[in-house]
């Protein structure tokens, strides 16, 4: 087995809270075969010397590099999160395109290529992750790297007509042709990418899952839906019910049902719509009045980006409005919390919740949906209310699927979940759990790496 080299924007160093699905999955892949994980340290420094920091954990080497303020603003806050993120989540209205941030993005990708190239061996397998690093393979190839390089996009691919609205789209998108395998979350993402290549990217399909770039270079594409460590989460959730934080949450409910949402504070997650949907539930279903508490955990991310700051104030305003209009002296319908919790505690929270609310406006996959299912008590499982616009909806087909823009539909799904008889809850849950046991994160990385290594 060749050495695995993972490259991603953030690197989860040993001992850090590996709450993100990406971190869990990649750590598992690296610990199995040994290797190197390279990326940004997450630190913004005054004078970035380009010096590498190195940590070791058994057979895994972690190498990170600091960035200076101009690079973080151009590459991370700018082009990655104000241009590509909204574009890839179908939000052309929020795209801010700027040649200066595009240059920052190019500069940081070139820095990554400069630092990484000398560490690579002929027979390495390199696996690059996500929209921050689209041009990395082409830059490594320009530095003489010939080994296998794969890319996995964690976020959605929008339709070809949205992609081509980005100025200079071809210049960026054609750098993807330097990879050997492009992995997407769902079949639909894969298909939309293929349409883009055919319509605006100058390439063509030459076989099932095989595309050809204008210069004749061939590369594979495929759908590899990311998943979770299902068995681990099921055990973790069962054990977590003894944790003080979980017991205190349960006691605080005073026999009321719990609905839970856990999302980064991001506009793609549809939080304002979800809050309004919950208020609609309170109004439309007076028979259930006072029987449910909704806990929304929404840790702040990308707090330096304007759209995220605006979203935060908007949510504070809506939460205040809902509680002001509906709370009783002894009951607060919505508990809105901006802090993060240890992953194990979250699984205990999921298990305590009759309703899991996962209603993004767009999401590549959404691992909270899968974790919520895996964390349930098989004897008394809760109900997942899931957006049709999340990649997870392609697999979690026995969830209550909703359109997050349809507030009445969301409200009725919450009420339906709260009232659902045990037999039906079990049936729906079992179907999803069986799927997750077969298609867990280990199957995901094996499938991807097998496909990459057979290129
Ligand atoms: O969903 C895309 C993604 O890159 C995830 O893989 C990751 O957990 C998340 O966004 C992190 O965002 P950030 O590092 O910008 O907080």
Short mmCIF file of C-alpha atoms and ligand atoms in Angstrom, two decimals:
data_model
loop_
_atom_site.label_atom_id
_atom_site.label_comp_id
_atom_site.label_asym_id
_atom_site.label_seq_id
_atom_site.Cartn_x
_atom_site.Cartn_y
_atom_site.Cartn_z
CA UNK A 1 0.00 0.00 0.00
CA UNK A 2 1.44 3.38 -0.94
CA UNK A 3 1.82 6.18 1.58
CA UNK A 4 -1.23 8.40 1.95
CA UNK A 5 -0.82 12.17 1.85
CA UNK A 6 -3.89 14.17 2.81
CA UNK A 7 -4.07 17.88 2.06
CA UNK A 8 -6.85 20.09 3.41
CA UNK A 9 -7.32 23.68 4.46
CA UNK A 10 -7.49 22.79 8.14
CA UNK A 11 -5.55 20.03 9.83
CA UNK A 12 -6.97 18.43 12.98
CA UNK A 13 -3.83 18.01 15.10
CA UNK A 14 -3.61 15.17 17.62
CA UNK A 15 -5.49 16.00 20.80
CA UNK A 16 -7.74 18.59 19.17
CA UNK A 17 -11.51 18.19 19.27
CA UNK A 18 -12.19 16.24 16.08
CA UNK A 19 -15.85 17.13 15.89
CA UNK A 20 -15.91 17.66 12.11
CA UNK A 21 -16.78 14.70 9.95
CA UNK A 22 -13.86 15.44 7.68
CA UNK A 23 -11.40 15.27 10.56
CA UNK A 24 -12.76 11.97 11.87
CA UNK A 25 -12.70 10.33 8.47
CA UNK A 26 -9.24 11.46 7.49
CA UNK A 27 -7.67 10.60 10.79
CA UNK A 28 -9.04 7.08 10.45
CA UNK A 29 -7.63 6.75 6.91
CA UNK A 30 -4.20 7.98 7.97
CA UNK A 31 -3.94 5.85 11.07
CA UNK A 32 -4.67 2.73 9.05
CA UNK A 33 -1.85 3.14 6.53
CA UNK A 34 0.36 5.84 7.99
CA UNK A 35 1.13 9.03 6.17
CA UNK A 36 1.21 12.76 6.10
CA UNK A 37 -1.48 15.40 6.63
CA UNK A 38 -0.60 18.83 5.31
CA UNK A 39 -2.47 22.13 5.52
CA UNK A 40 -2.89 25.55 7.10
CA UNK A 41 -2.20 25.73 10.84
CA UNK A 42 -5.32 27.91 11.25
CA UNK A 43 -3.01 30.65 12.63
CA UNK A 44 -2.81 34.16 11.24
CA UNK A 45 0.61 35.67 11.98
CA UNK A 46 2.17 39.06 11.37
CA UNK A 47 5.14 37.85 9.32
CA UNK A 48 4.59 34.41 7.89
CA UNK A 49 8.06 32.98 7.35
CA UNK A 50 6.77 29.96 5.48
CA UNK A 51 8.34 27.81 8.15
CA UNK A 52 6.70 24.41 8.60
CA UNK A 53 5.51 23.08 11.97
CA UNK A 54 5.58 19.38 12.47
CA UNK A 55 3.80 17.01 14.89
CA UNK A 56 3.90 13.26 15.05
CA UNK A 57 1.34 10.79 16.28
CA UNK A 58 2.45 7.19 15.72
CA UNK A 59 2.78 6.70 11.99
CA UNK A 60 1.08 9.98 11.14
CA UNK A 61 3.06 13.16 10.41
CA UNK A 62 1.18 16.44 10.59
CA UNK A 63 2.79 19.36 8.81
CA UNK A 64 1.26 22.82 8.88
CA UNK A 65 2.12 26.29 7.68
CA UNK A 66 1.05 29.69 9.09
CA UNK A 67 -0.46 32.39 6.89
CA UNK A 68 -0.23 36.15 7.19
CA UNK A 69 -3.18 38.53 7.37
CA UNK A 70 -3.21 39.37 3.64
CA UNK A 71 -3.21 35.67 2.70
CA UNK A 72 -5.97 34.76 5.16
CA UNK A 73 -8.08 37.64 3.89
CA UNK A 74 -7.51 36.81 0.23
CA UNK A 75 -7.51 33.03 0.33
CA UNK A 76 -9.78 32.03 3.23
CA UNK A 77 -12.12 34.93 4.12
CA UNK A 78 -12.10 36.18 0.54
CA UNK A 79 -12.03 33.86 -2.45
CA UNK A 80 -12.83 30.59 -0.60
CA UNK A 81 -15.62 31.89 1.58
CA UNK A 82 -17.00 34.96 -0.21
CA UNK A 83 -16.72 33.69 -3.79
CA UNK A 84 -16.56 29.91 -3.99
CA UNK A 85 -18.65 28.99 -0.93
CA UNK A 86 -21.76 30.95 -1.97
CA UNK A 87 -21.31 29.98 -5.64
CA UNK A 88 -21.08 26.27 -4.84
CA UNK A 89 -24.13 26.57 -2.56
CA UNK A 90 -26.21 28.05 -5.41
CA UNK A 91 -26.10 31.58 -3.88
CA UNK A 92 -25.09 33.73 -6.80
CA UNK A 93 -26.70 36.66 -4.94
CA UNK A 94 -24.01 36.43 -2.25
CA UNK A 95 -21.01 35.90 -4.52
CA UNK A 96 -18.39 38.60 -4.15
CA UNK A 97 -15.84 38.33 -6.92
CA UNK A 98 -12.63 40.26 -6.64
CA UNK A 99 -9.38 39.84 -8.58
CA UNK A 100 -7.35 40.66 -5.48
CA UNK A 101 -8.83 37.78 -3.44
CA UNK A 102 -8.52 35.50 -6.47
CA UNK A 103 -4.82 36.32 -6.44
CA UNK A 104 -4.62 35.57 -2.69
CA UNK A 105 -6.20 32.18 -3.34
CA UNK A 106 -3.71 31.45 -6.12
CA UNK A 107 -0.81 32.58 -3.91
CA UNK A 108 -1.73 30.30 -1.00
CA UNK A 109 -2.29 27.31 -3.29
CA UNK A 110 1.15 28.00 -4.81
CA UNK A 111 2.65 28.21 -1.32
CA UNK A 112 1.08 24.83 -0.46
CA UNK A 113 2.49 23.35 -3.69
CA UNK A 114 5.97 24.79 -2.97
CA UNK A 115 6.01 23.35 0.53
CA UNK A 116 4.46 20.02 -0.28
CA UNK A 117 6.28 19.10 -3.52
CA UNK A 118 9.67 18.40 -1.88
CA UNK A 119 8.00 16.10 0.69
CA UNK A 120 6.33 13.87 -1.91
CA UNK A 121 7.57 10.52 -3.20
CA UNK A 122 6.96 8.96 -6.62
CA UNK A 123 4.60 6.31 -5.28
CA UNK A 124 2.56 8.44 -2.84
CA UNK A 125 -1.20 8.67 -3.09
CA UNK A 126 -2.21 12.28 -2.55
CA UNK A 127 -5.78 13.10 -1.52
CA UNK A 128 -6.74 16.78 -1.67
CA UNK A 129 -9.90 18.03 0.03
CA UNK A 130 -12.39 20.71 -0.77
CA UNK A 131 -12.93 23.99 -2.55
CA UNK A 132 -10.04 25.81 -0.89
CA UNK A 133 -7.55 23.76 -2.89
CA UNK A 134 -8.99 23.34 -6.39
CA UNK A 135 -5.78 24.34 -8.27
CA UNK A 136 -3.37 22.39 -6.06
CA UNK A 137 -2.86 19.37 -8.36
CA UNK A 138 -2.14 21.53 -11.39
CA UNK A 139 0.44 23.45 -9.35
CA UNK A 140 2.03 20.23 -8.11
CA UNK A 141 2.15 18.88 -11.66
CA UNK A 142 3.87 22.11 -12.74
CA UNK A 143 6.50 21.33 -10.09
CA UNK A 144 7.15 17.90 -11.60
CA UNK A 145 4.92 15.77 -9.37
CA UNK A 146 3.66 12.73 -11.25
CA UNK A 147 2.10 10.59 -8.50
CA UNK A 148 -1.61 9.84 -8.19
CA UNK A 149 -3.59 12.84 -6.96
CA UNK A 150 -7.28 12.72 -6.13
CA UNK A 151 -9.70 15.46 -5.11
CA UNK A 152 -12.84 15.22 -3.03
CA UNK A 153 -15.33 18.07 -2.98
CA UNK A 154 -17.25 18.19 0.31
CA UNK A 155 -19.73 20.80 -0.87
CA UNK A 156 -22.31 20.70 -3.67
CA UNK A 157 -21.71 21.37 -7.35
CA UNK A 158 -24.25 23.90 -8.66
CA UNK A 159 -25.69 23.73 -12.16
CA UNK A 160 -23.43 24.58 -15.07
CA UNK A 161 -25.15 27.93 -15.74
CA UNK A 162 -24.41 29.11 -12.21
CA UNK A 163 -20.77 27.97 -12.38
CA UNK A 164 -20.20 29.75 -15.67
CA UNK A 165 -21.48 33.01 -14.16
CA UNK A 166 -18.24 33.30 -12.20
CA UNK A 167 -15.78 35.55 -14.05
CA UNK A 168 -12.90 33.54 -15.47
CA UNK A 169 -14.59 30.29 -14.44
CA UNK A 170 -12.66 28.25 -16.99
CA UNK A 171 -9.30 29.32 -15.69
CA UNK A 172 -10.10 27.92 -12.24
CA UNK A 173 -12.30 24.96 -13.13
CA UNK A 174 -9.90 23.62 -15.77
CA UNK A 175 -7.24 23.18 -13.07
CA UNK A 176 -9.39 20.29 -11.81
CA UNK A 177 -8.38 18.37 -14.94
CA UNK A 178 -4.93 17.79 -13.42
CA UNK A 179 -6.35 15.33 -10.86
CA UNK A 180 -6.68 11.62 -11.54
CA UNK A 181 -10.01 11.26 -9.73
CA UNK A 182 -12.61 13.87 -8.82
CA UNK A 183 -14.96 12.69 -6.10
CA UNK A 184 -18.34 14.29 -5.38
CA UNK A 185 -20.88 13.74 -2.63
CA UNK A 186 -23.79 12.56 -4.74
CA UNK A 187 -24.58 11.35 -8.22
CA UNK A 188 -26.31 14.67 -8.91
CA UNK A 189 -23.17 16.66 -8.08
CA UNK A 190 -21.17 14.39 -10.33
CA UNK A 191 -23.68 14.83 -13.15
CA UNK A 192 -23.75 18.62 -12.80
CA UNK A 193 -19.96 18.71 -12.96
CA UNK A 194 -19.98 16.57 -16.07
CA UNK A 195 -22.51 18.93 -17.71
CA UNK A 196 -20.31 21.89 -16.86
CA UNK A 197 -17.26 20.23 -18.45
CA UNK A 198 -19.24 19.44 -21.58
CA UNK A 199 -21.07 22.78 -21.92
CA UNK A 200 -18.53 25.34 -20.75
CA UNK A 201 -15.35 23.53 -19.79
CA UNK A 202 -14.17 22.50 -23.27
CA UNK A 203 -14.01 18.80 -22.32
CA UNK A 204 -16.07 15.71 -23.10
CA UNK A 205 -17.16 12.40 -21.63
CA UNK A 206 -15.33 9.47 -23.16
CA UNK A 207 -16.82 6.68 -21.08
CA UNK A 208 -18.73 5.95 -17.90
CA UNK A 209 -17.03 8.12 -15.28
CA UNK A 210 -14.19 9.06 -17.63
CA UNK A 211 -13.74 12.61 -18.91
CA UNK A 212 -11.26 14.13 -21.34
CA UNK A 213 -9.82 17.62 -20.99
CA UNK A 214 -9.29 19.83 -24.07
CA UNK A 215 -5.59 18.84 -24.12
CA UNK A 216 -6.49 15.14 -24.23
CA UNK A 217 -5.69 14.36 -20.57
CA UNK A 218 -8.17 11.88 -19.11
CA UNK A 219 -9.45 11.74 -15.55
CA UNK A 220 -12.15 9.89 -13.61
CA UNK A 221 -15.16 11.27 -11.78
CA UNK A 222 -17.46 9.57 -9.31
CA UNK A 223 -19.93 9.93 -6.43
CA UNK A 224 -18.65 8.96 -2.98
CA UNK A 225 -21.19 9.99 -0.33
CA UNK A 226 -19.25 10.75 2.84
CA UNK A 227 -20.45 9.12 6.03
CA UNK A 228 -19.82 8.69 9.74
CA UNK A 229 -18.31 6.12 12.08
CA UNK A 230 -21.74 4.61 12.70
CA UNK A 231 -20.86 1.96 15.30
CA UNK A 232 -18.64 4.32 17.24
CA UNK A 233 -21.32 7.00 17.40
CA UNK A 234 -23.99 4.51 18.49
CA UNK A 235 -21.76 3.38 21.39
CA UNK A 236 -20.69 6.90 22.22
CA UNK A 237 -24.31 8.10 22.36
CA UNK A 238 -25.43 5.25 24.62
CA UNK A 239 -22.54 5.97 27.00
CA UNK A 240 -23.08 9.74 26.87
CA UNK A 241 -26.45 9.55 28.59
CA UNK A 242 -24.50 9.24 31.87
CA UNK A 243 -22.63 12.51 31.26
CA UNK A 244 -23.62 15.38 33.57
CA UNK A 245 -24.27 17.76 30.64
CA UNK A 246 -26.68 15.27 29.05
CA UNK A 247 -28.45 14.45 32.31
CA UNK A 248 -28.83 18.12 33.10
CA UNK A 249 -30.31 18.80 29.68
CA UNK A 250 -32.78 15.94 30.11
CA UNK A 251 -33.77 17.06 33.60
CA UNK A 252 -34.25 20.63 32.42
CA UNK A 253 -36.87 19.54 29.88
CA UNK A 254 -39.31 18.50 32.64
CA UNK A 255 -40.91 15.73 30.56
CA UNK A 256 -41.18 17.89 27.45
CA UNK A 257 -39.99 16.57 24.11
CA UNK A 258 -36.74 17.92 22.73
CA UNK A 259 -36.12 19.01 19.13
CA UNK A 260 -32.46 19.59 18.31
CA UNK A 261 -30.48 21.33 15.59
CA UNK A 262 -26.67 21.47 15.47
CA UNK A 263 -25.10 23.52 12.68
CA UNK A 264 -22.20 25.86 12.08
CA UNK A 265 -23.64 29.37 11.97
CA UNK A 266 -23.72 29.47 8.17
CA UNK A 267 -26.35 30.84 5.78
CA UNK A 268 -26.34 27.56 3.85
CA UNK A 269 -27.85 25.86 6.91
CA UNK A 270 -31.18 27.68 6.61
CA UNK A 271 -31.34 28.73 10.26
CA UNK A 272 -33.61 31.80 9.85
CA UNK A 273 -36.01 29.65 7.81
CA UNK A 274 -35.83 26.89 10.45
CA UNK A 275 -36.56 29.34 13.27
CA UNK A 276 -39.53 30.69 11.32
CA UNK A 277 -40.63 27.10 10.60
CA UNK A 278 -40.55 26.38 14.33
CA UNK A 279 -42.60 29.47 15.05
CA UNK A 280 -45.06 28.37 12.37
CA UNK A 281 -45.27 25.03 14.21
CA UNK A 282 -46.10 26.84 17.46
CA UNK A 283 -48.86 28.75 15.69
CA UNK A 284 -50.27 25.94 13.53
CA UNK A 285 -50.33 23.24 16.19
CA UNK A 286 -51.80 24.77 19.34
CA UNK A 287 -52.79 21.25 20.50
CA UNK A 288 -49.05 20.58 21.07
CA UNK A 289 -48.47 23.89 22.82
CA UNK A 290 -45.84 23.74 25.54
CA UNK A 291 -44.93 20.10 24.85
CA UNK A 292 -41.65 20.67 23.01
CA UNK A 293 -38.44 22.62 23.53
CA UNK A 294 -36.20 23.29 20.56
CA UNK A 295 -32.46 23.50 21.25
CA UNK A 296 -30.40 25.04 18.46
CA UNK A 297 -26.64 24.79 18.86
CA UNK A 298 -24.89 27.04 16.34
CA UNK A 299 -21.17 27.63 16.89
CA UNK A 300 -19.79 30.72 15.16
CA UNK A 301 -17.56 30.15 12.12
CA UNK A 302 -16.00 32.54 9.60
CA UNK A 303 -16.82 35.36 11.99
CA UNK A 304 -14.65 37.82 10.03
CA UNK A 305 -16.88 37.54 6.97
CA UNK A 306 -19.65 40.15 6.74
CA UNK A 307 -22.46 37.80 5.63
CA UNK A 308 -21.82 35.63 8.69
CA UNK A 309 -21.92 38.63 11.04
CA UNK A 310 -25.23 39.73 9.54
CA UNK A 311 -26.67 36.25 9.91
CA UNK A 312 -25.71 36.22 13.57
CA UNK A 313 -27.60 39.43 14.34
CA UNK A 314 -30.56 38.26 12.27
CA UNK A 315 -30.82 35.01 14.27
CA UNK A 316 -30.55 36.84 17.59
CA UNK A 317 -33.42 39.03 16.51
CA UNK A 318 -35.65 36.13 15.38
CA UNK A 319 -34.88 34.05 18.49
CA UNK A 320 -35.80 36.99 20.72
CA UNK A 321 -38.99 37.51 18.74
CA UNK A 322 -40.06 33.84 19.03
CA UNK A 323 -39.41 33.59 22.73
CA UNK A 324 -40.94 37.01 23.39
CA UNK A 325 -44.12 35.94 21.63
CA UNK A 326 -44.48 32.37 22.89
CA UNK A 327 -42.56 31.73 26.12
CA UNK A 328 -44.28 31.10 29.45
CA UNK A 329 -42.79 31.88 32.84
CA UNK A 330 -41.77 28.20 33.16
CA UNK A 331 -41.05 27.37 29.49
CA UNK A 332 -38.78 28.82 26.81
CA UNK A 333 -39.66 27.29 23.43
CA UNK A 334 -36.32 28.05 21.74
CA UNK A 335 -32.92 27.71 23.38
CA UNK A 336 -30.30 29.20 21.12
CA UNK A 337 -26.66 28.51 21.99
CA UNK A 338 -23.61 29.74 20.07
CA UNK A 339 -20.98 27.61 21.78
CA UNK A 340 -19.56 24.28 20.72
CA UNK A 341 -19.72 21.05 22.73
CA UNK A 342 -17.49 17.98 22.83
CA UNK A 343 -18.55 15.52 20.16
CA UNK A 344 -19.48 12.81 22.69
CA UNK A 345 -21.79 15.21 24.53
CA UNK A 346 -23.50 16.11 21.26
CA UNK A 347 -24.26 12.46 20.57
CA UNK A 348 -25.91 12.28 24.01
CA UNK A 349 -27.97 15.37 23.13
CA UNK A 350 -29.03 13.73 19.84
CA UNK A 351 -30.15 10.63 21.69
CA UNK A 352 -32.23 12.76 24.04
CA UNK A 353 -34.09 14.46 21.19
CA UNK A 354 -37.36 13.16 19.77
CA UNK A 355 -36.86 15.36 16.71
CA UNK A 356 -33.64 16.05 14.78
CA UNK A 357 -33.98 19.20 12.69
CA UNK A 358 -31.62 19.30 9.71
CA UNK A 359 -33.01 21.74 7.18
CA UNK A 360 -30.18 23.35 5.16
CA UNK A 361 -30.99 25.35 2.05
CA UNK A 362 -28.09 23.48 0.40
CA UNK A 363 -25.62 21.02 1.80
CA UNK A 364 -23.09 18.73 0.16
CA UNK A 365 -23.99 15.91 2.54
CA UNK A 366 -24.71 16.95 6.18
CA UNK A 367 -23.19 14.58 8.68
CA UNK A 368 -25.33 15.84 11.58
CA UNK A 369 -28.29 14.12 9.89
CA UNK A 370 -26.39 10.83 9.84
CA UNK A 371 -25.04 11.23 13.36
CA UNK A 372 -28.50 12.01 14.72
CA UNK A 373 -29.74 8.69 13.32
CA UNK A 374 -26.75 6.69 14.57
CA UNK A 375 -27.11 8.15 18.08
CA UNK A 376 -30.72 7.05 18.62
CA UNK A 377 -31.91 4.51 21.17
CA UNK A 378 -33.08 1.53 19.06
CA UNK A 379 -35.95 0.93 21.51
CA UNK A 380 -37.22 4.51 21.33
CA UNK A 381 -35.72 6.31 18.34
CA UNK A 382 -36.39 9.92 17.42
CA UNK A 383 -37.44 11.22 14.03
CA UNK A 384 -35.18 13.00 11.57
CA UNK A 385 -36.71 16.00 9.76
CA UNK A 386 -34.41 16.45 6.79
CA UNK A 387 -34.14 18.97 3.96
CA UNK A 388 -34.58 17.62 0.45
CA UNK A 389 -31.73 19.94 -0.51
CA UNK A 390 -29.08 18.17 1.59
CA UNK A 391 -27.02 15.43 -0.04
CA UNK A 392 -27.99 13.17 2.88
CA UNK A 393 -31.59 13.14 1.63
CA UNK A 394 -30.47 10.87 -1.23
CA UNK A 395 -29.71 8.18 1.33
CA UNK A 396 -31.85 8.95 4.40
CA UNK A 397 -35.04 8.36 2.45
CA UNK A 398 -37.19 7.33 5.43
CA UNK A 399 -36.60 10.62 7.22
CA UNK A 400 -39.44 13.15 7.08
CA UNK A 401 -38.20 14.99 4.01
CA UNK A 402 -39.08 18.68 3.79
CA UNK A 403 -38.46 21.64 1.55
CA UNK A 404 -36.81 24.15 3.93
CA UNK A 405 -38.45 27.07 2.10
CA UNK A 406 -41.92 25.69 2.82
CA UNK A 407 -42.51 26.85 6.40
CA UNK A 408 -45.90 25.15 6.70
CA UNK A 409 -44.33 21.90 5.54
CA UNK A 410 -41.53 22.21 8.11
CA UNK A 411 -44.06 23.06 10.83
CA UNK A 412 -46.22 20.04 10.00
CA UNK A 413 -43.19 17.74 9.86
CA UNK A 414 -42.16 18.85 13.37
CA UNK A 415 -45.68 18.18 14.64
CA UNK A 416 -45.80 14.84 12.79
CA UNK A 417 -42.45 13.80 14.27
CA UNK A 418 -43.58 14.71 17.78
CA UNK A 419 -46.76 12.67 17.46
CA UNK A 420 -45.37 9.70 15.52
CA UNK A 421 -46.20 6.31 17.08
CA UNK A 422 -43.29 4.17 18.26
CA UNK A 423 -43.79 1.44 15.62
CA UNK A 424 -43.45 3.91 12.78
CA UNK A 425 -40.48 5.63 14.38
CA UNK A 426 -38.69 2.33 14.70
CA UNK A 427 -39.42 1.28 11.14
CA UNK A 428 -38.14 4.53 9.67
CA UNK A 429 -35.08 4.55 11.91
CA UNK A 430 -34.13 0.93 11.22
CA UNK A 431 -34.04 1.46 7.46
CA UNK A 432 -31.69 4.44 7.86
CA UNK A 433 -29.52 2.73 10.47
CA UNK A 434 -29.04 -0.37 8.31
CA UNK A 435 -27.92 1.86 5.48
CA UNK A 436 -25.48 3.71 7.76
CA UNK A 437 -24.00 0.49 9.12
CA UNK A 438 -23.21 -0.66 5.59
CA UNK A 439 -22.18 2.74 4.27
CA UNK A 440 -20.04 4.16 7.05
CA UNK A 441 -17.00 6.40 6.86
CA UNK A 442 -14.66 3.42 6.55
CA UNK A 443 -16.53 2.18 3.48
CA UNK A 444 -16.36 5.73 2.12
CA UNK A 445 -12.58 6.09 2.33
CA UNK A 446 -11.98 2.54 1.11
CA UNK A 447 -14.20 3.14 -1.91
CA UNK A 448 -12.54 6.46 -2.70
CA UNK A 449 -8.96 5.28 -2.24
CA UNK A 450 -9.65 2.09 -4.15
CA UNK A 451 -11.04 4.10 -7.05
CA UNK A 452 -8.08 6.49 -6.93
CA UNK A 453 -5.55 3.72 -6.81
CA UNK A 454 -7.14 1.94 -9.76
CA UNK A 455 -6.85 5.07 -11.93
O1 LIG B 1 -18.67 21.76 4.57
C1 LIG B 1 -17.44 22.14 4.07
C2 LIG B 1 -16.41 22.32 5.16
O2 LIG B 1 -15.15 22.53 4.59
C3 LIG B 1 -16.38 21.11 6.06
O3 LIG B 1 -15.62 20.08 5.53
C4 LIG B 1 -15.87 21.69 7.33
O4 LIG B 1 -16.27 21.00 8.46
C5 LIG B 1 -16.44 23.09 7.33
O5 LIG B 1 -16.70 23.43 5.99
C6 LIG B 1 -15.49 23.99 8.07
O6 LIG B 1 -15.53 25.31 7.75
P1 LIG B 1 -14.45 26.33 8.35
O7 LIG B 1 -13.15 25.60 8.44
O8 LIG B 1 -14.41 27.45 7.37
O9 LIG B 1 -14.97 26.73 9.70
#
